[in-house]
XYZ file of C-alpha atoms in Angstrom:
497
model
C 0.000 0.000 0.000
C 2.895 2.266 0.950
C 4.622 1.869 -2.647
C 1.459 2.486 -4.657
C 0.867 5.854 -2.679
C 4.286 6.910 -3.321
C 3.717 6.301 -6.935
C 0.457 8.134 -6.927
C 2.189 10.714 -4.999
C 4.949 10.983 -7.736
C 2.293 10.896 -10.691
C 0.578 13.881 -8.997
C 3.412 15.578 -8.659
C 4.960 15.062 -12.630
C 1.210 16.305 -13.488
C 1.499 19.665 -11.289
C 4.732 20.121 -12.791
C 3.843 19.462 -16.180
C 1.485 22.148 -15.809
C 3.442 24.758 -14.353
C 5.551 24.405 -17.547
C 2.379 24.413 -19.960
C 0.862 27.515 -18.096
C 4.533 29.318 -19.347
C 4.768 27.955 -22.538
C 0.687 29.846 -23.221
C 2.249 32.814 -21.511
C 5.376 33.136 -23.801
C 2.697 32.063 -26.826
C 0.736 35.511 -25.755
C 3.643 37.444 -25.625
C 4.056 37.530 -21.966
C 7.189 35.653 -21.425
C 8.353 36.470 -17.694
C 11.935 35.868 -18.210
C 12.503 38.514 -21.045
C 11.352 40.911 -17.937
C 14.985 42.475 -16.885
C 13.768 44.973 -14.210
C 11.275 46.422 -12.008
C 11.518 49.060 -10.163
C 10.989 48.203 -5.993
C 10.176 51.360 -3.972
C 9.609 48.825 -0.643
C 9.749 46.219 0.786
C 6.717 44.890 3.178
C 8.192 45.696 7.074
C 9.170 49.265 5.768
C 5.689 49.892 4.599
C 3.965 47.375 7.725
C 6.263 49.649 10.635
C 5.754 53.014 8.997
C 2.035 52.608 7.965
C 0.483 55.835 9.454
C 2.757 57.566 7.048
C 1.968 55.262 4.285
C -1.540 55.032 4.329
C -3.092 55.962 0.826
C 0.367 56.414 -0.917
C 1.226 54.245 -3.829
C 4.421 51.577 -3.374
C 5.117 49.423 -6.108
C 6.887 45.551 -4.099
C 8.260 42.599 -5.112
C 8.545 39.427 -4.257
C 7.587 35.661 -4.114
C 3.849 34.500 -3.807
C 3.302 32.342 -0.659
C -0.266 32.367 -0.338
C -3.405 32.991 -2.854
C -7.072 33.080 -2.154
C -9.320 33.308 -5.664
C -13.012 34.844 -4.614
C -14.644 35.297 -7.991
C -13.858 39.174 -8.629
C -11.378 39.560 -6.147
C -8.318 37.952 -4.632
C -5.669 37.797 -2.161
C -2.184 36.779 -2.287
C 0.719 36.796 -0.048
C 4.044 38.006 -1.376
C 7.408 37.466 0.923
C 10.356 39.872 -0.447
C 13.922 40.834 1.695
C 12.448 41.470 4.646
C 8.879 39.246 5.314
C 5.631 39.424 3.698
C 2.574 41.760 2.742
C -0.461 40.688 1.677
C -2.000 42.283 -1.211
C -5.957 42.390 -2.826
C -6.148 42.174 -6.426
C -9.743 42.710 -7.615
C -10.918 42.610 -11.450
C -12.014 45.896 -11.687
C -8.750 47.650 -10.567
C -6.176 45.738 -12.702
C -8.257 44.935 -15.780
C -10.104 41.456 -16.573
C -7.238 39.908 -18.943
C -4.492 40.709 -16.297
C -6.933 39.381 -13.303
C -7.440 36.165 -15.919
C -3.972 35.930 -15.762
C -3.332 36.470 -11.728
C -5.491 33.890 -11.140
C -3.464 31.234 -13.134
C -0.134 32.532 -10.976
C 1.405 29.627 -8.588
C 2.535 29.812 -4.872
C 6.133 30.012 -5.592
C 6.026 32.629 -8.840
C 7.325 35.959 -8.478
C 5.737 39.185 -8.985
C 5.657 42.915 -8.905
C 2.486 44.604 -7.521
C 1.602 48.469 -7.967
C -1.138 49.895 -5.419
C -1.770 52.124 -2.549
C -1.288 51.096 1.068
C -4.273 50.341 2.942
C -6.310 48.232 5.683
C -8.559 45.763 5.391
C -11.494 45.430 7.581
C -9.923 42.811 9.676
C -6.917 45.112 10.375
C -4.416 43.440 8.062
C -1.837 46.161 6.701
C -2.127 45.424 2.945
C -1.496 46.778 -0.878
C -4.946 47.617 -3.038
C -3.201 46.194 -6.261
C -3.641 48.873 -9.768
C -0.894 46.414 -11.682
C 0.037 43.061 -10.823
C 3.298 41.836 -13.282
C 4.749 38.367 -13.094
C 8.757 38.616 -12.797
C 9.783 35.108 -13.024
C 7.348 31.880 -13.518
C 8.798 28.866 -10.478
C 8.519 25.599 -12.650
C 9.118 23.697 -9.092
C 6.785 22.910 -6.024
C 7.373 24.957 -2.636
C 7.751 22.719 0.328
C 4.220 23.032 2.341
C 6.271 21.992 5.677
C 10.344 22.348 5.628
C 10.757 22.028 9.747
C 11.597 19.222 11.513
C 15.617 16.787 11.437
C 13.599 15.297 8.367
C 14.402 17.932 5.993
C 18.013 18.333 7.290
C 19.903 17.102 4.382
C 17.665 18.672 2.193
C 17.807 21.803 3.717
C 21.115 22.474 3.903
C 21.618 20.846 0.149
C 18.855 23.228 -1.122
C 19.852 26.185 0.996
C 17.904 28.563 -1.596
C 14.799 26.759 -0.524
C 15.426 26.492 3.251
C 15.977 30.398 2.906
C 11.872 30.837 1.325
C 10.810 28.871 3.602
C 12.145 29.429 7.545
C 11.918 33.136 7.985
C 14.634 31.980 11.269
C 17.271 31.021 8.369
C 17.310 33.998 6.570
C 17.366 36.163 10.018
C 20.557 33.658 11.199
C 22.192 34.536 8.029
C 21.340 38.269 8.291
C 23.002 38.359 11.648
C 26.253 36.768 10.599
C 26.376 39.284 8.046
C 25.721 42.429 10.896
C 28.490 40.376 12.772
C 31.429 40.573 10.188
C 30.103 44.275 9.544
C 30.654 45.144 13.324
C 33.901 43.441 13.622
C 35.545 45.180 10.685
C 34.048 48.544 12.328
C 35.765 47.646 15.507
C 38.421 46.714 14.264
C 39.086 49.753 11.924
C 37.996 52.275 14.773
C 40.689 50.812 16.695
C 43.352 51.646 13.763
C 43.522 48.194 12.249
C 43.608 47.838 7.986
C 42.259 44.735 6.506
C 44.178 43.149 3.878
C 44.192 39.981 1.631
C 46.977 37.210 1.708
C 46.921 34.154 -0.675
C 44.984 31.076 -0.787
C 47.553 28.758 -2.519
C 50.471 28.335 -1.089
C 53.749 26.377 -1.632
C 53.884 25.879 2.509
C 50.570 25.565 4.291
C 51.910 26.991 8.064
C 50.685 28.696 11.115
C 48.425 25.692 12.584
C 48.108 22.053 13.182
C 45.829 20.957 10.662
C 46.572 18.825 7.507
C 46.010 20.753 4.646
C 44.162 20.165 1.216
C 47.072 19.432 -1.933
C 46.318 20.849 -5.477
C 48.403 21.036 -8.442
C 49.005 24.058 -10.478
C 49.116 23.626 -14.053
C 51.135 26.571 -15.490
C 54.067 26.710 -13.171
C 53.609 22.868 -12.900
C 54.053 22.927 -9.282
C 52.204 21.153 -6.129
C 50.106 23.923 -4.068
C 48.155 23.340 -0.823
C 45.059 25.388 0.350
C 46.286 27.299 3.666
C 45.217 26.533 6.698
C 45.794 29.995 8.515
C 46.162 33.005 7.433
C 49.103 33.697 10.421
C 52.862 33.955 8.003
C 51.863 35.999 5.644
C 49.916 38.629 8.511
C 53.462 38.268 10.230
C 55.606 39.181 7.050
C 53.023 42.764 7.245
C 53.704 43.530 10.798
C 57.750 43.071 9.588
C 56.922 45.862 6.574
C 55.741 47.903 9.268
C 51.920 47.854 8.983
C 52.197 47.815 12.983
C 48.036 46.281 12.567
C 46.530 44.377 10.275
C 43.477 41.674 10.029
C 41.987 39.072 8.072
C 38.658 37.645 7.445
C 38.837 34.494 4.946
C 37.996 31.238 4.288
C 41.013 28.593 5.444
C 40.453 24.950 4.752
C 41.945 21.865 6.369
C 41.493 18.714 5.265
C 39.482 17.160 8.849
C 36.762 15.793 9.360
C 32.756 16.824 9.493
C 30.854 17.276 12.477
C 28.707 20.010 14.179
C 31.441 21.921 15.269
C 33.833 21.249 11.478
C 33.495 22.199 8.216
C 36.963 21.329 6.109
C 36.705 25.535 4.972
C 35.499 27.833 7.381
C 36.115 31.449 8.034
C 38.733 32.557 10.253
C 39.549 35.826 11.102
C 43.582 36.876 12.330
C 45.108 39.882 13.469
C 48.246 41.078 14.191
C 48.961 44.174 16.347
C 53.286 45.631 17.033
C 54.182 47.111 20.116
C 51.836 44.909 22.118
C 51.299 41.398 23.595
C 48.727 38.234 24.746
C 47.654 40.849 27.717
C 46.544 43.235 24.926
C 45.170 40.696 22.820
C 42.898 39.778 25.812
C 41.754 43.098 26.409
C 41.188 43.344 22.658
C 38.995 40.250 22.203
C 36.864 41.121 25.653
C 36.020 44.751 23.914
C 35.813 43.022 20.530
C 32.974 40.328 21.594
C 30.959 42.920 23.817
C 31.217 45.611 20.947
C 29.706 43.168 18.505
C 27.177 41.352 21.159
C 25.941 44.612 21.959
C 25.637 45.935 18.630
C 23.943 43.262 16.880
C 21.708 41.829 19.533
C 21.545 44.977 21.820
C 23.028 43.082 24.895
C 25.973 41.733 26.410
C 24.082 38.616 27.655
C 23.422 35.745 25.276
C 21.673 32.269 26.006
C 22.939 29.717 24.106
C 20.600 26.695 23.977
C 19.581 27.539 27.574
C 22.764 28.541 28.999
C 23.145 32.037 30.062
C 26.743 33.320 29.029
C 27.713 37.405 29.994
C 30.150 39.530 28.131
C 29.447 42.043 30.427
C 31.551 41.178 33.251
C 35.299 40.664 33.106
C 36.277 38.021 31.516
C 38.170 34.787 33.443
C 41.753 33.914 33.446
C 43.297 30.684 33.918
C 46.453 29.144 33.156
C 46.590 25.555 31.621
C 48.411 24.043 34.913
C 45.654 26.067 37.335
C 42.602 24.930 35.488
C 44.591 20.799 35.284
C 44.834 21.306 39.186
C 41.454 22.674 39.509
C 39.115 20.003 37.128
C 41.914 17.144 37.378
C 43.556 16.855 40.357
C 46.863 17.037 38.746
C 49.628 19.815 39.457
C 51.958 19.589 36.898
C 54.381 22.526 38.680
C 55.269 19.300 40.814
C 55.849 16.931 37.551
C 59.824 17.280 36.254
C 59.782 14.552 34.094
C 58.990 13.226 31.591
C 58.485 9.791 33.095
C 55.971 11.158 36.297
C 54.090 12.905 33.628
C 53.691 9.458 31.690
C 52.893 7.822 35.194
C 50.352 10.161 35.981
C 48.127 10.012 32.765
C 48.637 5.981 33.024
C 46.962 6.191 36.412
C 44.178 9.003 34.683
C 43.507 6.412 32.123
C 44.633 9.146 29.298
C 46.844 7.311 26.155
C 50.420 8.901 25.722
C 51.996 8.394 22.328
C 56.010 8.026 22.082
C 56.299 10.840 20.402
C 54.629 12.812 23.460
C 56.828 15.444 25.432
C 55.862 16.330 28.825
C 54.045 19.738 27.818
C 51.903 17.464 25.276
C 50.602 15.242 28.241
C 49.646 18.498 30.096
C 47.544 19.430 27.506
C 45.802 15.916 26.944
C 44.437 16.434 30.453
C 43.404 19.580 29.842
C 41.110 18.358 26.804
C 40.365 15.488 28.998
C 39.272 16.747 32.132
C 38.958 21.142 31.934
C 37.718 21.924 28.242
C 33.790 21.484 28.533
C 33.808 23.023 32.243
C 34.911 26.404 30.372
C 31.185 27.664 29.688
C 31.604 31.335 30.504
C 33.773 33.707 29.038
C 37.649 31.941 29.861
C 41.212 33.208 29.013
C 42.671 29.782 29.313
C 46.560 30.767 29.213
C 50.187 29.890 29.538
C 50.562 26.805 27.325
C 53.261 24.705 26.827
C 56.242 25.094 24.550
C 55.770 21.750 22.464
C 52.114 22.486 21.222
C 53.387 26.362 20.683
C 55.822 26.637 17.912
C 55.109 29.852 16.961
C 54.738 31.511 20.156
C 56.932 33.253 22.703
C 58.069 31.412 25.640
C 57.436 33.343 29.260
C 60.694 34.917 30.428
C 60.974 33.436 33.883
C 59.217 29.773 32.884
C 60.557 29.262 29.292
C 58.951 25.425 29.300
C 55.848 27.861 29.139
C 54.980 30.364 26.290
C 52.601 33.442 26.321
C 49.794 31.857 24.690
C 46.346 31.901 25.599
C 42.893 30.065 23.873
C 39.386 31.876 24.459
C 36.521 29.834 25.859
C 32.996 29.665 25.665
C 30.506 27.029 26.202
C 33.255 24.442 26.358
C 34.430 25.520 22.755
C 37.373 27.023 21.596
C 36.811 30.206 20.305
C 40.148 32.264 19.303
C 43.835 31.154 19.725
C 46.212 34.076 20.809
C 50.009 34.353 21.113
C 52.880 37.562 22.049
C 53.958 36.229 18.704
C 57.791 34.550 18.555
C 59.991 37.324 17.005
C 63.334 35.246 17.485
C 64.348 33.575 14.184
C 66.908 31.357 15.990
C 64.300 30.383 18.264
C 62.031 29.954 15.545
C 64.532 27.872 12.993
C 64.455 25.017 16.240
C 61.141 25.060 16.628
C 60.363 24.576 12.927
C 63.299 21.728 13.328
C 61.014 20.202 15.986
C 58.241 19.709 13.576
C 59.960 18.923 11.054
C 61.380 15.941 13.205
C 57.226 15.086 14.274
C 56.280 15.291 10.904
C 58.648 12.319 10.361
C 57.198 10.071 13.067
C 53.732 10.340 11.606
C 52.222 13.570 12.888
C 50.562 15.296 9.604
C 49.035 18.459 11.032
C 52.997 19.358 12.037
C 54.265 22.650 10.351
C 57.081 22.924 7.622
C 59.785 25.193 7.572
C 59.172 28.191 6.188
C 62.595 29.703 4.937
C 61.073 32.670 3.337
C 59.233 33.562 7.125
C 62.501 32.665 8.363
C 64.347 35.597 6.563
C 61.650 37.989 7.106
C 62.159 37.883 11.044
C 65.335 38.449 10.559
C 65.210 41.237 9.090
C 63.219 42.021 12.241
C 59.800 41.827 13.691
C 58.667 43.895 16.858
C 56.961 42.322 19.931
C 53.821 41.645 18.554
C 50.261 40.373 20.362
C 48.460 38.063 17.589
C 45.340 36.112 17.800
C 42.892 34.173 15.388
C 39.212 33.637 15.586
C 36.632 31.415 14.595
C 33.992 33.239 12.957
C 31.537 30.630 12.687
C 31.306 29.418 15.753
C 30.958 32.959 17.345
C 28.139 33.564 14.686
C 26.765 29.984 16.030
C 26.981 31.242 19.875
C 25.555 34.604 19.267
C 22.832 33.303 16.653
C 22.023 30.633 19.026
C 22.808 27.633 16.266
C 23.324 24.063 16.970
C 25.821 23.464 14.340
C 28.533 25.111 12.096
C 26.387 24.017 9.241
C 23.540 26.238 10.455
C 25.589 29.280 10.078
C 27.580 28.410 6.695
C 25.361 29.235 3.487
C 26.790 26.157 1.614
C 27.960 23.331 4.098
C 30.320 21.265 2.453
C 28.059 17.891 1.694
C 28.809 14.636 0.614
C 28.125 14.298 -2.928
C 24.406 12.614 -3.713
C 25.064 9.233 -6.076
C 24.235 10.386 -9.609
């Protein structure tokens, strides 16, 4: 019974499509092909004219947008048309637009898209509305809308047909909206506090400035092997050397990881780089930055993600990694010298230690053991150690340490700071050092990076760097369960042809 509806279903739906493209085909016969339309002039949009209606009352608007809804009553109709910024509803009678153009209105679909002419008015049951004088159809839809496109159902779909999704959950378009405000207050931030944005490349002989295995490529004229970068950090560094003294980034970076609600393999990351200062500054920095943009796209400093309260408004907390270990773990790692104890004491944690782990790499598999999803307010987690940091300055009076910091919220990491390591000696080892874990198997190790090399020496001031995740702050502060739900076109695995 189940298969022979589904066919029915799929007959029905071939015949409603097979008339949507016959109902063009007599339009184009009559002359009134849609698509040779290349204009029409918009003078608003339905919330302008819906918010400012005691001004707009009696004045002609001309809209545009996509039918929703349609009601046929003999001589006179209704329709609902959802543009930019929500939907209108509009009355089209006979007698105002003319009896071949109402012929025609009537034949319009849910889905098509028009242009209506009128004057503003309201109907008797209250509803803000346009009195139609012209109705002209902008593009015929040859496809059914969705009636329902909620519900973990429609997921794949959704996020496959992201045009669709958009028509249909007013929430999508406003979470997409917001990210957009979000970038917009950032860069205003940023530039009122005397930063420039500028653009580095995308290919790349040497993908540095992270651990993340990047994506190869192969380029054709120069017949050389390329890789997609996976920060945007040398090249930001090689500006603060030419003396921009600040600069920032916002770009896609892509790193060839897995999917999950928190991945995407390219995302958008956002770096900056600021001389003459360090990770204190780049603290202070990213606590103005967040409650800047918190309070200027959602008008507060308090946000509730998925029922957790989180406040920008007070000062923000700061940890170091051995503090918060003691704290969640039990574990003070000021009183482990060795190597050894520190293998002892993660054998007696239960936590796996690899060969090729150093003592600092064991202190920071507790911490993602036992402290990362405790962070849920507003963290400075800092102080790292100098294995996991190889581009990063070590602290003068604890140099197995380095002036490092991440930024937590909700248990997620959020940006990655650094007083950036302006010693090319220093440097040259540490790129030695992962260029010797490379060998024993670890792929997201950096390369050295000769030409980086030479441009510290000719000499780069302290500097205070940091990188953050766009789209998980746009997730936080749009209240979105996964990275997909804040990037336009998730990467998807590709549907069998």
């Amino acid at each position: 019974m189940g298969e022979e509806s589904n066919r029915q279903q799929e007959q029905d739906l071939g015949q409603l499509l097979k008339v949507r493209r016959e109902k063009l085909a007599a339009l184009q016969e009559k002359g009134k092909d849609p698509f040779q339309i290349v204009k029409y002039d918009v003078t608003h949009h339905s919330m302008d004219i819906k918010e400012h209606f005691e001004e707009m009352e009696g004045k002609s608007v001309s809209v545009a947008g996509r039918i929703m809804s349609k009601r046929i009553m003999g001589k006179a109709s209704f329709c609902n048309i959802q543009d930019l910024k929500g939907n209108i509803q509009s009355y089209v009678a006979r007698d105002n637009i003319g009896e071949e153009s109402y012929g025609d209105f009537k034949k319009y679909d849910v889905g098509d898209i028009v242009g209506i002419e009128g004057e503003v008015f309201k109907t008797k049951t209250g509803e803000i509305s346009i009195h139609a004088s012209k109705v002209t159809l902008l593009s015929k839809s040859l496809q059914i809308l969705p009636e329902k496109y909620h519900g973990l159902v429609n997921t794949d779909l959704r996020y496959r047909q992201r045009y669709t999704d958009l028509i249909m959950n007013e929430e999508v378009k406003d979470t997409f909206i917001k990210r957009s405000q979000i970038i917009s207050a950032i860069r205003k931030y940023l530039d009122g506090q005397g930063f420039i944005e500028v653009e580095t490349p995308m290919l790349v002989s040497n993908a540095g400035g992270a651990a993340a295995r990047p994506f190869e490529t192969h380029f054709n004229a120069l017949d050389e092997d390329l890789k997609l970068r996976i920060s945007l950090e040398l090249y930001l560094k090689r500006l603060i050397v030419g003396g921009l003294e600040r600069v920032y980034e916002i770009g896609r970076v892509f790193r060839n990881e897995g999917l999950d609600t928190r991945h995407n393999p390219e995302f958008t990351l956002m770096e900056l780089y600021q001389a003459y200062t360090d990770y204190n500054g780049m603290m202070d920095l990213t606590e103005n930055l967040y409650r800047y943009v918190a309070q200027e796209v959602l008008g507060s400093t308090k946000i509730t993600y998925k029922g957790t309260e989180m406040d920008l408004g007070k000062p923000f907390e700061r940890i170091t990694m051995v503090e918060a270990v003691k704290k969640y773990a039990g574990v003070d790692f000021h009183e482990i010298h060795t190597l050894e104890e520190a293998r002892a004491v993660a054998k007696e944690k239960g936590i796996t230690v690899e060969t090729r782990h150093k003592k600092g790499d064991i202190l920071n598999l507790f911490f993602e053991e036992f402290v990362e999803e405790h962070l849920i307010q507003p963290t400075f987690l800092m102080d790292h150690p100098v294995e996991i940091s190889p581009l990063t300055k070590r602290k003068p009076d604890n140099p197995d340490y380095v002036e490092r910091f991440e930024f937590f919220m909700n248990g997620w990491e959020m940006a990655n700071a650094y007083s950036e390591l302006n010693d090319p000696i220093d440097q040259r080892e540490r790129f030695q050092a992962q260029e010797e874990q490379f060998a024993q198997g670890n792929e997201e190790a950096n390369h050295t990076d000769e030409d980086f090399l030479n441009a510290l020496e000719i000499g780069m001031p302290p500097t205070g760097g940091i990188g953050y995740g766009i789209d998980r702050m746009v997730m936080l502060l749009t209240d979105s369960a996964a990275i997909r739900d804040v990037l336009l076109f998730p990467t998807m695995k590709t549907l069998d042809k």
